[in-house]
Structure formats: structure tokens, C-alpha cells
Coordinates of C-alpha atoms in Angstrom, one line a residue:
Chain A
M432 CA 9.8 -26.2 36.6
S433 CA 9.3 -22.5 36.0
L434 CA 8.2 -22.6 32.4
L435 CA 4.9 -24.2 31.4
V436 CA 3.5 -24.6 27.9
I437 CA -0.2 -25.7 27.2
G438 CA -0.9 -26.5 23.6
T439 CA -1.2 -29.2 20.9
L440 CA 0.9 -32.3 20.0
A441 CA 0.3 -33.5 16.5
Y442 CA 1.2 -35.8 13.6
D443 CA 1.6 -33.6 10.6
T444 CA 1.6 -34.5 6.9
I445 CA 3.6 -31.8 5.0
E446 CA 4.0 -31.0 1.3
T447 CA 6.6 -28.6 0.1
A448 CA 7.7 -27.8 -3.5
H449 CA 10.5 -30.3 -3.0
D450 CA 9.3 -33.0 -0.7
R451 CA 6.4 -34.7 1.2
R452 CA 6.4 -36.2 4.7
E453 CA 3.7 -38.2 6.3
D454 CA 2.8 -38.3 10.0
I455 CA 5.7 -36.5 11.3
L456 CA 5.9 -35.1 14.9
G457 CA 4.4 -31.6 15.2
G458 CA 2.1 -29.5 17.2
S459 CA 2.4 -26.0 18.8
A460 CA 3.4 -27.2 22.4
V461 CA 6.0 -29.7 20.8
Y462 CA 7.8 -27.1 18.7
F463 CA 7.7 -24.6 21.6
A464 CA 8.9 -27.0 24.2
L465 CA 11.8 -28.4 22.1
A466 CA 13.1 -24.8 21.7
S467 CA 12.4 -23.6 25.2
S468 CA 13.9 -26.6 26.8
C469 CA 17.3 -25.6 25.3
F470 CA 17.1 -22.7 27.9
V471 CA 15.2 -24.2 30.9
P472 CA 13.4 -27.3 31.7
T473 CA 9.8 -27.0 30.3
A474 CA 6.6 -28.6 31.6
L475 CA 4.2 -29.5 28.7
V476 CA 0.4 -29.9 29.1
G477 CA -1.4 -31.5 26.2
V478 CA -3.1 -34.5 24.9
V479 CA -2.2 -37.4 22.5
G480 CA -3.9 -40.6 21.4
R481 CA -2.9 -44.2 21.9
D482 CA -1.0 -44.1 18.5
F483 CA 1.5 -41.6 19.9
K484 CA 4.9 -43.3 19.5
Q485 CA 7.2 -44.1 22.3
E486 CA 10.1 -42.7 20.4
H487 CA 8.5 -39.3 20.5
I488 CA 7.9 -39.5 24.2
A489 CA 11.6 -40.3 24.6
A490 CA 12.6 -37.4 22.3
L491 CA 10.7 -35.0 24.4
E492 CA 11.9 -36.2 27.7
G493 CA 15.4 -36.5 26.4
A494 CA 15.3 -32.7 25.5
G495 CA 14.3 -31.9 29.1
V496 CA 10.5 -31.5 28.4
G497 CA 8.4 -32.5 31.5
L498 CA 5.6 -34.7 30.5
D499 CA 3.6 -35.2 33.9
G500 CA 0.8 -33.1 32.3
L501 CA 0.6 -35.1 29.1
E502 CA -2.7 -37.0 28.9
V503 CA -2.9 -40.1 26.8
A504 CA -6.6 -40.5 25.7
E505 CA -8.7 -43.0 23.9
G506 CA -8.4 -42.4 20.2
E507 CA -5.9 -41.0 17.7
T508 CA -3.6 -38.1 18.1
F509 CA -4.5 -34.7 16.4
R510 CA -3.6 -34.7 12.8
W511 CA -2.9 -31.7 10.5
S512 CA -1.9 -31.8 6.8
G513 CA -0.7 -28.8 4.8
R514 CA 1.0 -27.7 1.6
Y515 CA 3.4 -24.7 1.1
E516 CA 3.7 -22.7 -2.0
P517 CA 7.3 -22.5 -3.5
D518 CA 7.6 -18.9 -2.0
W519 CA 6.9 -20.3 1.6
N520 CA 4.6 -17.4 2.1
T521 CA 1.3 -19.2 1.4
R522 CA 0.3 -22.2 3.3
H523 CA -2.8 -24.3 2.5
T524 CA -4.5 -26.5 5.1
L525 CA -5.4 -29.7 3.3
E526 CA -6.9 -31.6 6.3
T527 CA -7.4 -31.2 10.0
Q528 CA -8.5 -34.3 12.2
L529 CA -9.1 -33.0 15.7
N530 CA -9.3 -36.6 17.1
V531 CA -8.3 -36.6 21.0
L532 CA -8.2 -32.8 20.8
E533 CA -12.0 -32.5 20.4
H534 CA -12.8 -33.2 24.0
F535 CA -9.4 -32.1 25.5
D536 CA -9.7 -30.5 28.9
P537 CA -6.3 -29.6 30.3
K538 CA -5.4 -30.7 33.8
L539 CA -2.3 -29.2 35.3
P540 CA -0.2 -31.3 37.7
E541 CA 0.6 -29.6 41.0
A542 CA 4.2 -28.5 39.9
A543 CA 2.9 -27.1 36.5
A544 CA 0.2 -25.1 38.4
S545 CA 2.9 -23.1 40.3
S546 CA 4.8 -22.1 37.2
R547 CA 6.0 -18.5 37.0
F548 CA 6.2 -18.3 33.2
V549 CA 3.4 -19.6 31.0
F550 CA 2.9 -20.0 27.3
L551 CA -0.5 -20.6 25.9
A552 CA 0.4 -22.1 22.6
N553 CA -2.1 -22.2 19.7
A554 CA -5.2 -24.1 20.8
S555 CA -8.8 -23.0 21.2
P556 CA -9.2 -20.0 23.5
Q557 CA -11.5 -22.2 25.7
V558 CA -8.7 -24.7 26.2
Q559 CA -6.2 -21.8 26.8
A560 CA -8.4 -20.3 29.4
R561 CA -9.1 -23.5 31.1
G562 CA -5.4 -24.1 31.4
L563 CA -4.6 -20.6 32.5
E564 CA -7.3 -20.8 35.4
Q565 CA -5.2 -23.5 37.0
V566 CA -2.0 -21.6 37.3
S567 CA -2.0 -20.1 40.7
A568 CA 0.2 -17.0 40.4
P569 CA 2.0 -16.6 37.1
D570 CA 4.5 -13.8 36.6
F571 CA 4.3 -13.6 32.8
V572 CA 1.8 -15.2 30.5
M573 CA 2.1 -15.1 26.7
L574 CA -0.6 -16.2 24.3
D575 CA -0.4 -17.5 20.6
T576 CA -3.4 -18.0 18.5
M577 CA -4.4 -18.6 14.8
N578 CA -6.7 -17.2 12.1
L579 CA -9.3 -20.1 12.9
W580 CA -9.9 -18.8 16.5
I581 CA -10.2 -15.2 15.4
D582 CA -12.9 -16.3 13.1
V583 CA -14.9 -18.7 15.1
A584 CA -14.1 -17.9 18.8
R585 CA -13.4 -14.1 18.7
A586 CA -15.2 -13.1 21.9
E587 CA -13.5 -15.8 23.9
L588 CA -10.1 -14.8 22.5
V589 CA -10.6 -11.1 23.1
D590 CA -11.7 -12.0 26.7
L591 CA -8.6 -14.0 27.1
L592 CA -6.4 -11.2 25.7
G593 CA -7.4 -9.1 28.7
R594 CA -5.8 -11.7 31.1
V595 CA -2.3 -12.2 29.5
D596 CA 0.8 -10.1 29.7
A597 CA 1.8 -10.6 26.0
V598 CA 0.5 -12.0 22.8
V599 CA 2.5 -13.2 19.7
L600 CA 0.8 -13.0 16.4
N601 CA 1.8 -13.2 12.8
D602 CA 1.1 -10.3 10.4
E603 CA -2.1 -11.9 8.9
E604 CA -3.5 -12.6 12.4
A605 CA -2.8 -9.0 13.6
R606 CA -4.6 -7.6 10.5
M607 CA -7.6 -10.0 11.0
L608 CA -7.9 -9.2 14.6
T609 CA -7.9 -5.4 14.1
G610 CA -8.9 -4.8 10.6
E611 CA -5.9 -2.6 10.2
D612 CA -3.6 -3.0 7.2
N613 CA -0.5 -1.2 8.6
L614 CA 1.3 -3.6 11.0
W615 CA 2.3 -1.0 13.5
T616 CA -1.3 0.3 13.6
A617 CA -2.6 -3.2 14.0
A618 CA -0.1 -3.9 16.8
H619 CA -1.3 -0.8 18.6
G620 CA -4.9 -2.1 18.1
V621 CA -4.0 -5.5 19.6
R622 CA -2.4 -3.7 22.6
E623 CA -5.7 -1.9 23.2
L624 CA -7.4 -5.3 23.7
G625 CA -5.4 -5.9 26.9
P626 CA -1.8 -7.4 26.6
S627 CA 0.9 -4.8 27.5
L628 CA 3.2 -6.5 25.0
V629 CA 2.5 -7.3 21.4
V630 CA 5.0 -9.3 19.4
L631 CA 4.4 -9.4 15.6
K632 CA 6.1 -12.1 13.5
K633 CA 6.7 -11.3 9.8
G634 CA 8.3 -14.6 8.7
E635 CA 11.3 -13.9 6.5
H636 CA 11.0 -10.2 7.3
G637 CA 11.7 -10.7 11.0
A638 CA 9.6 -9.6 14.0
F639 CA 8.9 -6.6 16.2
L640 CA 7.7 -5.9 19.7
L641 CA 5.5 -3.1 20.8
A642 CA 5.3 -2.2 24.5
E643 CA 3.7 0.9 26.2
D644 CA 6.6 3.2 25.6
W645 CA 9.1 1.4 23.6
R646 CA 9.4 -0.9 20.6
F647 CA 12.1 -3.2 19.2
S648 CA 12.5 -4.6 15.7
V649 CA 14.7 -7.5 14.7
P650 CA 15.3 -9.0 11.2
A651 CA 15.0 -12.7 10.5
F652 CA 18.2 -14.7 10.8
P653 CA 19.3 -15.3 7.2
V654 CA 18.5 -19.0 6.2
E655 CA 19.6 -19.8 2.7
A656 CA 17.8 -23.1 2.4
V657 CA 14.3 -23.3 4.0
V658 CA 13.2 -27.0 4.2
D659 CA 9.9 -26.6 6.2
P660 CA 8.6 -23.5 7.9
T661 CA 6.1 -25.5 10.0
G662 CA 6.7 -24.6 13.7
A663 CA 8.8 -21.6 13.1
G664 CA 6.4 -19.3 15.1
D665 CA 6.2 -21.8 17.9
S666 CA 10.1 -22.2 18.0
F667 CA 10.4 -18.4 18.1
A668 CA 8.1 -18.3 21.0
G669 CA 10.0 -21.1 22.7
G670 CA 13.2 -19.2 22.3
F671 CA 11.6 -16.0 23.5
M672 CA 9.9 -17.6 26.6
G673 CA 12.8 -19.8 27.3
H674 CA 15.1 -16.8 27.6
V675 CA 12.6 -14.9 29.8
A676 CA 12.2 -17.8 32.1
K677 CA 16.0 -18.4 32.2
T678 CA 16.5 -14.8 33.2
G679 CA 13.6 -14.8 35.5
N680 CA 12.2 -11.4 34.6
S681 CA 10.4 -9.5 31.9
D682 CA 12.4 -6.2 31.9
P683 CA 12.8 -4.4 28.6
A684 CA 16.4 -5.6 28.3
T685 CA 15.4 -9.1 28.8
L686 CA 12.5 -8.9 26.3
R687 CA 14.8 -7.4 23.7
Q688 CA 17.3 -10.3 24.0
A689 CA 14.3 -12.7 24.1
M690 CA 13.4 -11.4 20.6
L691 CA 16.9 -12.2 19.4
Y692 CA 16.8 -15.8 21.0
G693 CA 13.4 -16.4 19.5
T694 CA 14.7 -15.4 16.0
A695 CA 17.6 -17.7 16.5
A696 CA 15.5 -20.7 17.5
A697 CA 13.1 -20.1 14.7
S698 CA 16.0 -20.1 12.2
C699 CA 17.1 -23.6 13.4
C700 CA 13.5 -24.9 13.0
V701 CA 13.0 -24.1 9.3
E702 CA 16.2 -25.8 8.3
G703 CA 14.6 -29.3 8.6
F704 CA 11.4 -31.2 8.5
S705 CA 9.3 -31.6 11.7
T706 CA 11.5 -31.2 14.8
D707 CA 14.6 -32.5 13.3
Q708 CA 16.7 -29.4 13.3
I709 CA 15.3 -27.9 16.5
E710 CA 15.9 -31.2 18.2
G711 CA 19.3 -31.6 16.8
R712 CA 20.4 -28.0 17.9
S713 CA 22.0 -27.4 21.3
M714 CA 22.0 -24.1 23.1
Q715 CA 25.5 -23.7 21.8
E716 CA 24.1 -23.3 18.1
I717 CA 21.3 -21.0 19.4
E718 CA 24.0 -18.9 21.1
R719 CA 26.1 -18.8 17.9
R720 CA 23.2 -17.5 15.9
H721 CA 22.3 -15.1 18.6
R722 CA 25.8 -13.6 18.3
E723 CA 25.7 -13.5 14.6
L724 CA 22.3 -11.7 14.7
L725 CA 23.8 -9.2 17.2
R726 CA 26.7 -8.5 14.7
M727 CA 24.1 -8.0 11.9
I728 CA 22.0 -5.5 13.8
T729 CA 24.6 -3.5 15.7
P730 CA 25.5 -0.1 14.0
Chain B
M513 CA 31.2 19.7 -4.0
S514 CA 32.2 16.3 -2.8
L515 CA 28.9 14.5 -3.8
L516 CA 27.6 14.1 -7.4
V517 CA 24.4 12.5 -8.5
I518 CA 23.6 11.8 -12.2
G519 CA 20.1 10.8 -12.9
T520 CA 16.6 12.0 -14.1
L521 CA 14.3 14.9 -13.3
A522 CA 10.8 14.4 -14.1
Y523 CA 7.1 15.5 -13.9
D524 CA 5.1 12.5 -12.5
T525 CA 1.4 11.9 -12.4
I526 CA 0.6 9.7 -9.5
E527 CA -2.5 7.8 -8.5
T528 CA -3.0 6.3 -5.1
A529 CA -6.0 4.7 -3.5
H530 CA -6.8 8.1 -2.0
D531 CA -5.6 10.8 -4.3
R532 CA -4.3 11.7 -7.7
R533 CA -1.6 14.4 -8.5
E534 CA -0.7 15.6 -12.0
D535 CA 2.8 16.8 -13.2
I536 CA 4.4 17.0 -9.8
L537 CA 8.2 17.2 -9.4
G538 CA 9.9 13.9 -9.4
G539 CA 12.8 11.9 -10.8
S540 CA 15.5 9.8 -9.4
A541 CA 18.1 12.6 -9.2
V542 CA 15.7 15.1 -7.7
Y543 CA 14.6 12.8 -4.9
F544 CA 18.3 11.7 -4.2
A545 CA 19.6 15.3 -4.2
L546 CA 16.9 16.7 -1.9
A547 CA 17.7 14.1 0.6
S548 CA 21.5 14.2 0.3
S549 CA 21.7 17.9 0.3
C550 CA 20.5 17.8 4.0
F551 CA 23.9 16.3 4.6
V552 CA 26.3 17.9 2.1
P553 CA 26.0 20.2 -0.9
T554 CA 25.2 18.0 -3.8
A555 CA 25.9 18.6 -7.5
L556 CA 23.1 17.3 -9.8
V557 CA 23.8 16.3 -13.5
G558 CA 20.6 15.7 -15.5
V559 CA 18.3 17.2 -18.3
V560 CA 15.0 19.0 -18.3
G561 CA 12.9 20.5 -21.1
R562 CA 11.9 24.1 -21.6
D563 CA 8.8 23.5 -19.6
F564 CA 10.6 22.9 -16.4
K565 CA 9.4 25.4 -13.9
Q566 CA 11.5 28.1 -12.3
E567 CA 10.0 27.4 -9.0
H568 CA 11.4 23.9 -9.1
I569 CA 14.8 25.3 -10.1
A570 CA 14.5 27.6 -7.0
A571 CA 13.5 24.7 -4.7
L572 CA 16.4 22.6 -5.7
E573 CA 18.9 25.5 -5.4
G574 CA 17.4 26.6 -2.1
A575 CA 18.0 23.1 -0.7
G576 CA 21.7 23.3 -1.6
V577 CA 21.6 21.3 -4.8
G578 CA 24.2 22.6 -7.3
L579 CA 22.7 22.9 -10.8
D580 CA 25.7 23.8 -12.9
G581 CA 25.3 20.5 -14.6
L582 CA 21.7 20.7 -15.4
E583 CA 21.1 20.9 -19.0
V584 CA 17.9 22.6 -20.4
A585 CA 17.2 21.1 -23.8
E586 CA 14.7 21.7 -26.5
G587 CA 11.5 19.8 -25.8
E588 CA 9.6 18.6 -22.8
T589 CA 10.8 17.3 -19.4
F590 CA 10.7 13.5 -19.0
R591 CA 7.2 12.3 -17.8
W592 CA 6.2 9.3 -15.8
S593 CA 2.8 8.3 -14.7
G594 CA 1.9 5.4 -12.3
R595 CA -0.7 4.0 -10.0
Y596 CA -0.2 2.3 -6.6
E597 CA -2.4 -0.7 -5.4
P598 CA -3.9 0.1 -1.9
D599 CA -1.3 -2.1 -0.2
W600 CA 1.5 0.1 -1.7
N601 CA 3.5 -3.0 -2.8
T602 CA 2.4 -3.1 -6.4
R603 CA 3.0 -0.1 -8.7
H604 CA 1.7 0.0 -12.3
T605 CA 3.5 2.3 -14.8
L606 CA 0.7 3.9 -16.8
E607 CA 2.8 6.0 -19.2
T608 CA 6.4 6.9 -19.7
Q609 CA 7.3 9.9 -22.1
L610 CA 11.1 10.0 -22.4
N611 CA 11.0 13.5 -24.1
V612 CA 14.4 15.3 -23.5
L613 CA 15.8 12.1 -21.9
E614 CA 15.8 10.3 -25.3
H615 CA 19.0 12.0 -26.4
F616 CA 20.5 12.9 -23.2
D617 CA 24.3 12.7 -23.1
P618 CA 25.5 13.9 -19.6
K619 CA 28.3 16.5 -19.5
L620 CA 29.9 17.1 -16.2
P621 CA 31.1 20.6 -15.2
E622 CA 34.7 20.7 -14.0
A623 CA 33.8 20.8 -10.3
A624 CA 31.5 17.8 -10.6
A625 CA 34.1 15.8 -12.5
S626 CA 36.4 15.9 -9.5
S627 CA 33.7 14.6 -7.1
R628 CA 34.9 12.0 -4.5
F629 CA 31.4 10.5 -3.9
V630 CA 29.2 9.6 -6.9
F631 CA 25.6 8.2 -7.2
L632 CA 24.4 7.0 -10.5
A633 CA 20.7 7.2 -10.0
N634 CA 18.3 5.2 -12.0
A635 CA 18.8 6.0 -15.8
S636 CA 19.9 3.9 -18.7
P637 CA 23.3 2.0 -18.1
Q638 CA 24.6 3.9 -21.2
V639 CA 23.9 7.3 -19.6
Q640 CA 25.3 6.2 -16.3
A641 CA 28.4 4.9 -18.0
R642 CA 28.9 8.1 -20.0
G643 CA 28.6 10.0 -16.7
L644 CA 31.0 7.9 -14.6
E645 CA 33.7 8.1 -17.4
Q646 CA 33.9 11.8 -16.8
V647 CA 34.7 11.6 -13.0
S648 CA 38.4 11.7 -12.7
A649 CA 39.2 9.8 -9.5
P650 CA 36.0 8.9 -7.4
D651 CA 36.5 7.4 -4.0
F652 CA 33.1 5.7 -3.8
V653 CA 30.5 5.1 -6.5
M654 CA 27.1 3.7 -6.0
L655 CA 24.6 2.5 -8.7
D656 CA 20.8 2.3 -8.8
T657 CA 18.9 0.7 -11.6
M658 CA 15.4 -0.6 -12.4
N659 CA 13.7 -3.8 -13.8
L660 CA 13.4 -2.1 -17.3
W661 CA 17.3 -1.9 -17.7
I662 CA 17.8 -5.4 -16.3
D663 CA 15.5 -6.5 -19.1
V664 CA 16.5 -4.3 -22.1
A665 CA 20.2 -3.4 -21.3
R666 CA 21.5 -6.3 -19.3
A667 CA 24.9 -6.6 -20.8
E668 CA 25.7 -2.9 -20.3
L669 CA 24.4 -3.0 -16.8
V670 CA 26.5 -5.9 -15.8
D671 CA 29.5 -4.3 -17.4
L672 CA 28.9 -1.1 -15.3
L673 CA 28.5 -3.3 -12.1
G674 CA 32.1 -4.2 -12.5
R675 CA 33.1 -0.6 -12.3
V676 CA 31.2 0.6 -9.1
D677 CA 31.8 0.0 -5.5
A678 CA 28.1 -0.4 -4.5
V679 CA 24.8 -1.1 -5.8
V680 CA 21.4 -0.4 -4.4
L681 CA 18.5 -2.6 -5.6
N682 CA 15.0 -3.4 -4.5
D683 CA 14.1 -7.1 -3.8
E684 CA 12.5 -7.6 -7.2
E685 CA 15.4 -6.2 -9.1
A686 CA 17.8 -8.5 -7.2
R687 CA 15.7 -11.5 -8.0
M688 CA 15.5 -10.5 -11.6
L689 CA 19.1 -9.8 -12.1
T690 CA 20.2 -13.2 -10.4
G691 CA 17.2 -15.5 -10.8
E692 CA 17.5 -16.3 -7.1
D693 CA 14.3 -16.2 -4.9
N694 CA 16.1 -16.1 -1.6
L695 CA 17.1 -12.4 -1.1
W696 CA 20.5 -13.2 0.7
T697 CA 21.4 -15.7 -2.1
A698 CA 20.4 -13.0 -4.6
A699 CA 22.6 -10.4 -2.8
H700 CA 25.6 -12.8 -3.0
G701 CA 24.8 -13.3 -6.7
V702 CA 24.9 -9.5 -7.3
R703 CA 28.2 -9.1 -5.4
E704 CA 29.7 -11.7 -7.8
L705 CA 29.0 -9.4 -10.7
G706 CA 31.5 -6.8 -9.2
P707 CA 30.3 -4.4 -6.5
S708 CA 31.7 -5.1 -3.2
L709 CA 28.7 -3.7 -1.4
V710 CA 25.2 -4.6 -2.2
V711 CA 22.3 -2.9 -0.5
L712 CA 18.9 -4.5 -0.8
K713 CA 15.7 -2.5 -0.2
K714 CA 12.6 -4.3 1.0
G715 CA 10.2 -1.4 1.3
E716 CA 8.1 -1.7 4.4
H717 CA 10.4 -4.5 5.6
G718 CA 13.6 -2.5 5.7
A719 CA 16.8 -3.0 4.0
F720 CA 20.1 -4.9 4.4
L721 CA 23.7 -4.5 3.3
L722 CA 25.9 -7.4 2.2
A723 CA 29.7 -6.8 2.1
E724 CA 32.5 -9.3 1.8
D725 CA 32.8 -10.4 5.4
W726 CA 29.9 -8.7 7.2
R727 CA 26.3 -7.7 6.7
F728 CA 23.9 -5.3 8.4
S729 CA 20.1 -5.4 8.6
V730 CA 17.8 -2.5 9.4
P731 CA 14.0 -2.3 9.7
A732 CA 12.0 0.4 8.0
F733 CA 11.2 3.4 10.1
P734 CA 7.5 2.9 11.2
V735 CA 5.3 5.2 9.2
E736 CA 1.7 5.0 10.0
A737 CA 0.2 6.9 7.1
V738 CA 2.0 6.4 3.7
V739 CA 0.9 9.2 1.3
D740 CA 3.1 8.3 -1.7
P741 CA 6.0 5.9 -1.9
T742 CA 7.4 7.4 -5.1
G743 CA 11.1 8.4 -4.6
A744 CA 11.5 6.4 -1.3
G745 CA 14.5 4.3 -2.8
D746 CA 16.1 7.4 -4.1
S747 CA 15.6 9.3 -0.8
F748 CA 17.1 6.3 0.9
A749 CA 20.1 6.4 -1.4
G750 CA 20.3 10.2 -0.7
G751 CA 20.4 9.7 3.0
F752 CA 22.9 6.9 2.6
M753 CA 25.3 8.7 0.3
G754 CA 24.8 11.9 2.1
H755 CA 26.2 10.4 5.3
V756 CA 29.0 8.8 3.5
A757 CA 30.0 12.0 1.8
K758 CA 29.7 13.9 4.9
T759 CA 31.8 11.5 6.9
G760 CA 34.3 11.3 4.0
N761 CA 34.9 7.5 4.1
S762 CA 33.2 4.2 3.5
D763 CA 34.4 2.2 6.5
P764 CA 31.9 -0.4 7.9
A765 CA 30.9 1.8 10.8
T766 CA 30.1 4.6 8.4
L767 CA 28.2 2.4 6.1
R768 CA 26.1 1.0 8.9
Q769 CA 25.2 4.4 10.1
A770 CA 24.5 5.3 6.3
M771 CA 21.9 2.5 6.3
L772 CA 20.1 4.2 9.2
Y773 CA 20.3 7.7 7.7
G774 CA 18.9 6.3 4.5
T775 CA 16.0 4.7 6.3
A776 CA 15.3 7.8 8.1
A777 CA 15.3 9.9 4.8
A778 CA 13.1 7.4 3.1
S779 CA 10.6 7.6 5.8
C780 CA 10.2 11.4 5.4
C781 CA 9.8 11.0 1.6
V782 CA 6.8 8.6 1.9
E783 CA 4.8 10.9 4.1
G784 CA 3.9 13.3 1.3
F785 CA 3.3 13.5 -2.4
S786 CA 6.2 14.4 -4.7
T787 CA 9.1 16.0 -2.8
D788 CA 6.9 17.9 -0.3
Q789 CA 8.0 16.0 2.8
I790 CA 11.6 15.5 1.9
E791 CA 11.9 19.2 1.1
G792 CA 10.1 20.2 4.2
R793 CA 12.4 18.1 6.4
S794 CA 15.4 19.5 8.0
M795 CA 18.6 17.5 9.0
Q796 CA 17.1 18.0 12.5
E797 CA 14.1 15.8 11.6
I798 CA 16.3 13.1 10.0
E799 CA 18.5 13.1 13.1
R800 CA 15.5 12.7 15.2
R801 CA 14.3 9.6 13.2
H802 CA 17.9 8.3 13.2
R803 CA 17.9 8.4 17.0
E804 CA 14.5 6.7 17.2
L805 CA 15.6 4.0 14.8
L806 CA 18.7 3.4 16.9
R807 CA 16.4 3.0 20.0
M808 CA 14.3 0.5 18.0
I809 CA 17.2 -1.7 17.0
T810 CA 19.5 -1.6 20.0
P811 CA 19.2 -4.7 22.2

């Protein structure tokens, strides 16, 4: 398999203005892999507890996700619980139980260690670094993170930024990391920390990519009824990296298309709770949305 | 002249986090005409008081704005005063003095009455309707408005929406007018009120256009140092209508390009106080930004 993701698997409890769901499948690596495996088979490295359900293993395997690197540890699966404000823009974390994640030390199977394309999904920079060390000769490595790590593990994160090709952040994270309000200025600031590509996600306002001598901006795919935005960013990354791995290079033309595929994948994700919509979508639906996006942005 | 704008001329007092300027040239028709006259000569219909400075008359005429329809009335020019929060997204109106605007009844010179392209810049729907009645056979009429009129003159505004081809609103106005939070749903709601084209401006997040069977989305032009956002929306409309009038039609291809030209014009406007930057910019600078935008959005 040419694409590898290292990150979390979780059971989430989510409250929105309209609904509440308990212990549903989630986690950064899960959302990523379900989107990316629409493009290419994807190897997942992560940890779950003894309580992780067989149906979820089956769902991941059925989607084309390779689970040779999935560790089943003593204890319970990582749990996260959050609530969204009615405008979707504000998310409150209600509870986090690290459980088996607390002592997670990723071990890559041989096949995964030779992956050409690697996504370090949101996890502690220590776990991300331990994972990356085991990949022998990656062509293209992209990193995600979150405000927590910018806060409590800034030095480790900055160190890691010097060893990846690309980073994907949301607007708040980019501002936190650089202290810059203006998003383009913040993106430039992030680039100065190491990665030659910075992808900035702005939720309903789309995303942009900043490279050394070019940039690309894409609107969000119009979704009229958001059900649950959890995992949208990871699905975006899954569509992005899925296209890059499928194409087999990271040329500007490939990366621009990857931004469109990421946008299409994220739009599927937010239309259902948990992984319902991203699982239910085929590559055909992602291609349909990709074509519609193209029509929307072509002058 | 083929392009006509009916709207306000003002002296603004503006406070930002960094600066404060008193009694500087402003007004919806002024910002619009300075942008649109980069594309085509533009006739302006509006009213000022005896205090309106000769240097501002000269600046408008020098830019190619036709002032045959400018009325100089007894009293003082309309004054507006506002303050921006540091993030630019919140604007507080500190004071409004209608002055000569209170009894303004637009009278179109003969040449203006035969205009093919008309922009009804922000003014009361009554004034906009009185102006529009006098245009004999317009090809394309676009309307702007503001939250105040949605609040206090909703019936007149809705009536007028049934008589224009296009409307340009910001996100807050579209939500107010329709009661819909989701911007695409709101845009659909505005279309149902009459205009076949709805342009929705989202400030730093760009703009989109909704037509019957197509839509087009464009990001904002990246501006690293915003100085004063006053007039950005009117400059956008000026670039948009300027391109439409110059091209002489309202085909989808023209309208898509008009969205890019509007975006380019707005980005010039926000880089200076009052009309400094939009006045100082030539069509050459707008074309340069248009090309850069094209590069930014072309996959």
C-alpha cells in the first residue's frame, strides 16, 4: 500500500442543536482512511481497546483500509465528547478519555514502513514523530495537529514541522501557531517553520494552499444541511492525500486537484453523523462533487 | 454613457484600531463610480450640500465620472461615522446625519435616463425606485441595500426586488432578509423574491453568485494589510458592473469575469482610507489583480 495514516480511532459522543449520538465511530485516522480509501488502499496505524467493535473493524476493512498496523491494547478505546453551537462554528469539548491512547507507541508493519505517502493525522507530536521515524523513504508527508498540541507540545510540534512536506491546519490553529490574525500572513509564518506547503482550512469558507511561488484557493462545496461537522478536516485530508497517492506525485497540478478532491470528501462527511456519509459514498459521488466544484470555480 | 449609478455621496468619519479620519470622501455612489469608471465612463446621480468640496468634484470628474446628475442642495452633505473592531468584521455606526439626503428626490438628466446598465447603490428603496422609474429601457439593473432598509422599509425593498435583474448583498443582509442561516439557502430565498441573479459578499471570504441553473464562487483577493474596509462592497459592485457595461452583455461568461473584476476592485479599496487607493489605481492594477486571482483559482 502506498498511502499510510497514523492517528486516532475513537468512540465519540456528539451533541448538535438537533440531535445527540453516543459512542459512535470517530477518530482522525478513521475519518481520513475512509475518505482516502475511496482513492487508494490505505494502511492505518493506531490503537483501540478491547471494547472496539467487530462491526467497525469490518466496516474499515470493507472500505479498503489495511489494519495490519492496528494494535488492540488492554483497556478502553479513546473517547471524545463534544457539543456544537447552532452555527457550527463553535465546538466545545465536553470530555476526553485518553484510555489506550495514553501509552500508545506506534509500531509500523513492514509494508507500512515502505509507504511513499504518509499522513500524520491529529495525535501528539511525540506519537507522530515516533511513527514517521519508522517510514524508510517517504516521498510526501503531510501533518495535521490541533490547538491542544500547539499549547502543550509546541517545541515538539515545531521540530516535527521541519521534517514534513506539508501541513494542514484550520484558521484558529494557524493563528495560534503564528500569532498572526491575517490568514495569508499566518500561512506564510507556518511555511517559515519548515513545510513547503501549507493548507489552511476555513470550514464553510473553503480552504487555500500556500506554496513557495504559487497559491490556490477553493470554496467549500455547498452543503445545505450540515448534520455533524466532526471529521470534516480529516476527510478533507483523506481526499487530498488520496488523490496525491493515486496520482503518485505532488506536482502543483496534482495538488490543486487534491484541494478539490479534499473539498468534495469533506462535504460528504458533514452530511451525516459519524462516518455514515463518508462510508456510504463511493468514488463516483466524490467525482460528481469534484465536477460540480470545477463548474463553480471555472470563470 | 452606458453605466449609471444612483446613490449617496458622503463625508465619513472613520475609526479603526490604528487610525481615525474625519470628514473624508465616501458614499455608496462615490465608491462605486470610482471603481466602475476604470472600466467605462459612469454617470452619477446623487445629492450633496453646499459644503461639498470642489476638490472632490474635480477628483470624480478627473476619474471619468459624469456629474450632470449631481444635485447641490441647500444644507450639508450626508455624514456617516463608524468604528471597526480590530478583526474588521464588526462595524459600529456611531452617527448618521442625513442632511440633504433627507429630502432627496433623484432627477435623471436625459443622457442618464437612457442608460443600458444601472446600479442602484445603497439608498432608501423609495429613492432607488424613483430613480429606476426614470430609466427608459435598461438592459441590466443591479441593486444594493443595507440592514437598515431591510428593517424599516422591507415592503418597498421587496417590491423593488421584483423589478431588478440582480441584487448584491452581504452575508448578514441575506440572512436578515430571508431568516435563513445557511448562505446558499439564503441566496435561493433572495432569488425567490425576484432578481434572477444574487451576488453574496462574504468580506475576507470572497463572494458567490447564484443564478437559475449555475453558480460561481470566488475567494477574496489576498490583502495583507487592510487599512479601511469602508466602500469595499461598493467598489466590488463598481468592478462588477464596470465589466458588464464594458462588455455590453450579461452572459454567464461575462458575469463570472465580473465577479473577478469586482473582487480585484474591492481589494484595491480596502488598502487605503476613503477613496485614496481606488482613486490611485488604474485599470492596469485591476487587470494585474484579475490575472493573479485567475492563477489562484485555476486548477
